[in-house]
C-alpha cells in the first residue's frame, strides 16, 4: 500500500470520517486492479 494512501486512511479513521474512508477504500481497490493488469 502506498504511503500517501496509508496516511490518508489513518487520518480518516482517526477523524471517524466514513465518507472519506469509503472513497479511499475504492481508490485502494482501483489501485489493486490496475496493478494486476
PDB file of C-alpha atoms in Angstrom:
ATOM      1  CA  UNK A   1       0.000   0.000   0.000  1.00  0.00           C
ATOM      2  CA  UNK A   2       1.439   3.403  -0.944  1.00  0.00           C
ATOM      3  CA  UNK A   3       2.484   5.637   1.929  1.00  0.00           C
ATOM      4  CA  UNK A   4       0.197   8.501   0.887  1.00  0.00           C
ATOM      5  CA  UNK A   5      -2.836   6.187   0.926  1.00  0.00           C
ATOM      6  CA  UNK A   6      -1.901   4.725   4.295  1.00  0.00           C
ATOM      7  CA  UNK A   7      -1.568   8.235   5.760  1.00  0.00           C
ATOM      8  CA  UNK A   8      -4.927   9.296   4.318  1.00  0.00           C
ATOM      9  CA  UNK A   9      -6.666   6.189   5.703  1.00  0.00           C
ATOM     10  CA  UNK A  10      -5.095   6.687   9.127  1.00  0.00           C
ATOM     11  CA  UNK A  11      -6.313  10.281   9.217  1.00  0.00           C
ATOM     12  CA  UNK A  12      -9.804   9.284   8.080  1.00  0.00           C
ATOM     13  CA  UNK A  13     -10.063   6.594  10.772  1.00  0.00           C
ATOM     14  CA  UNK A  14      -8.853   8.990  13.451  1.00  0.00           C
ATOM     15  CA  UNK A  15     -11.483  11.538  12.361  1.00  0.00           C
ATOM     16  CA  UNK A  16     -14.120   8.769  12.059  1.00  0.00           C
ATOM     17  CA  UNK A  17     -14.931  10.140   8.596  1.00  0.00           C
ATOM     18  CA  UNK A  18     -16.924   7.317   6.982  1.00  0.00           C
ATOM     19  CA  UNK A  19     -17.348   9.061   3.633  1.00  0.00           C
ATOM     20  CA  UNK A  20     -13.595   9.600   3.271  1.00  0.00           C
ATOM     21  CA  UNK A  21     -12.874   6.002   4.321  1.00  0.00           C
ATOM     22  CA  UNK A  22     -15.241   4.688   1.647  1.00  0.00           C
ATOM     23  CA  UNK A  23     -13.654   6.844  -1.065  1.00  0.00           C
ATOM     24  CA  UNK A  24     -10.138   5.788  -0.051  1.00  0.00           C
ATOM     25  CA  UNK A  25     -11.259   2.163   0.022  1.00  0.00           C
ATOM     26  CA  UNK A  26     -12.481   2.496  -3.572  1.00  0.00           C
ATOM     27  CA  UNK A  27      -9.146   4.076  -4.518  1.00  0.00           C
ATOM     28  CA  UNK A  28      -7.304   1.118  -2.979  1.00  0.00           C
ATOM     29  CA  UNK A  29      -9.360  -1.464  -4.916  1.00  0.00           C
ATOM     30  CA  UNK A  30      -8.928   0.543  -8.131  1.00  0.00           C
ATOM     31  CA  UNK A  31      -5.158   0.660  -7.477  1.00  0.00           C
ATOM     32  CA  UNK A  32      -5.048  -3.115  -6.853  1.00  0.00           C
ATOM     33  CA  UNK A  33      -6.959  -3.841 -10.048  1.00  0.00           C
ATOM     34  CA  UNK A  34      -4.592  -1.626 -12.058  1.00  0.00           C
ATOM     35  CA  UNK A  35      -1.553  -3.410 -10.636  1.00  0.00           C
ATOM     36  CA  UNK A  36      -2.984  -6.811 -11.616  1.00  0.00           C
ATOM     37  CA  UNK A  37      -3.301  -5.791 -15.276  1.00  0.00           C
TER      38      UNK A  37
END
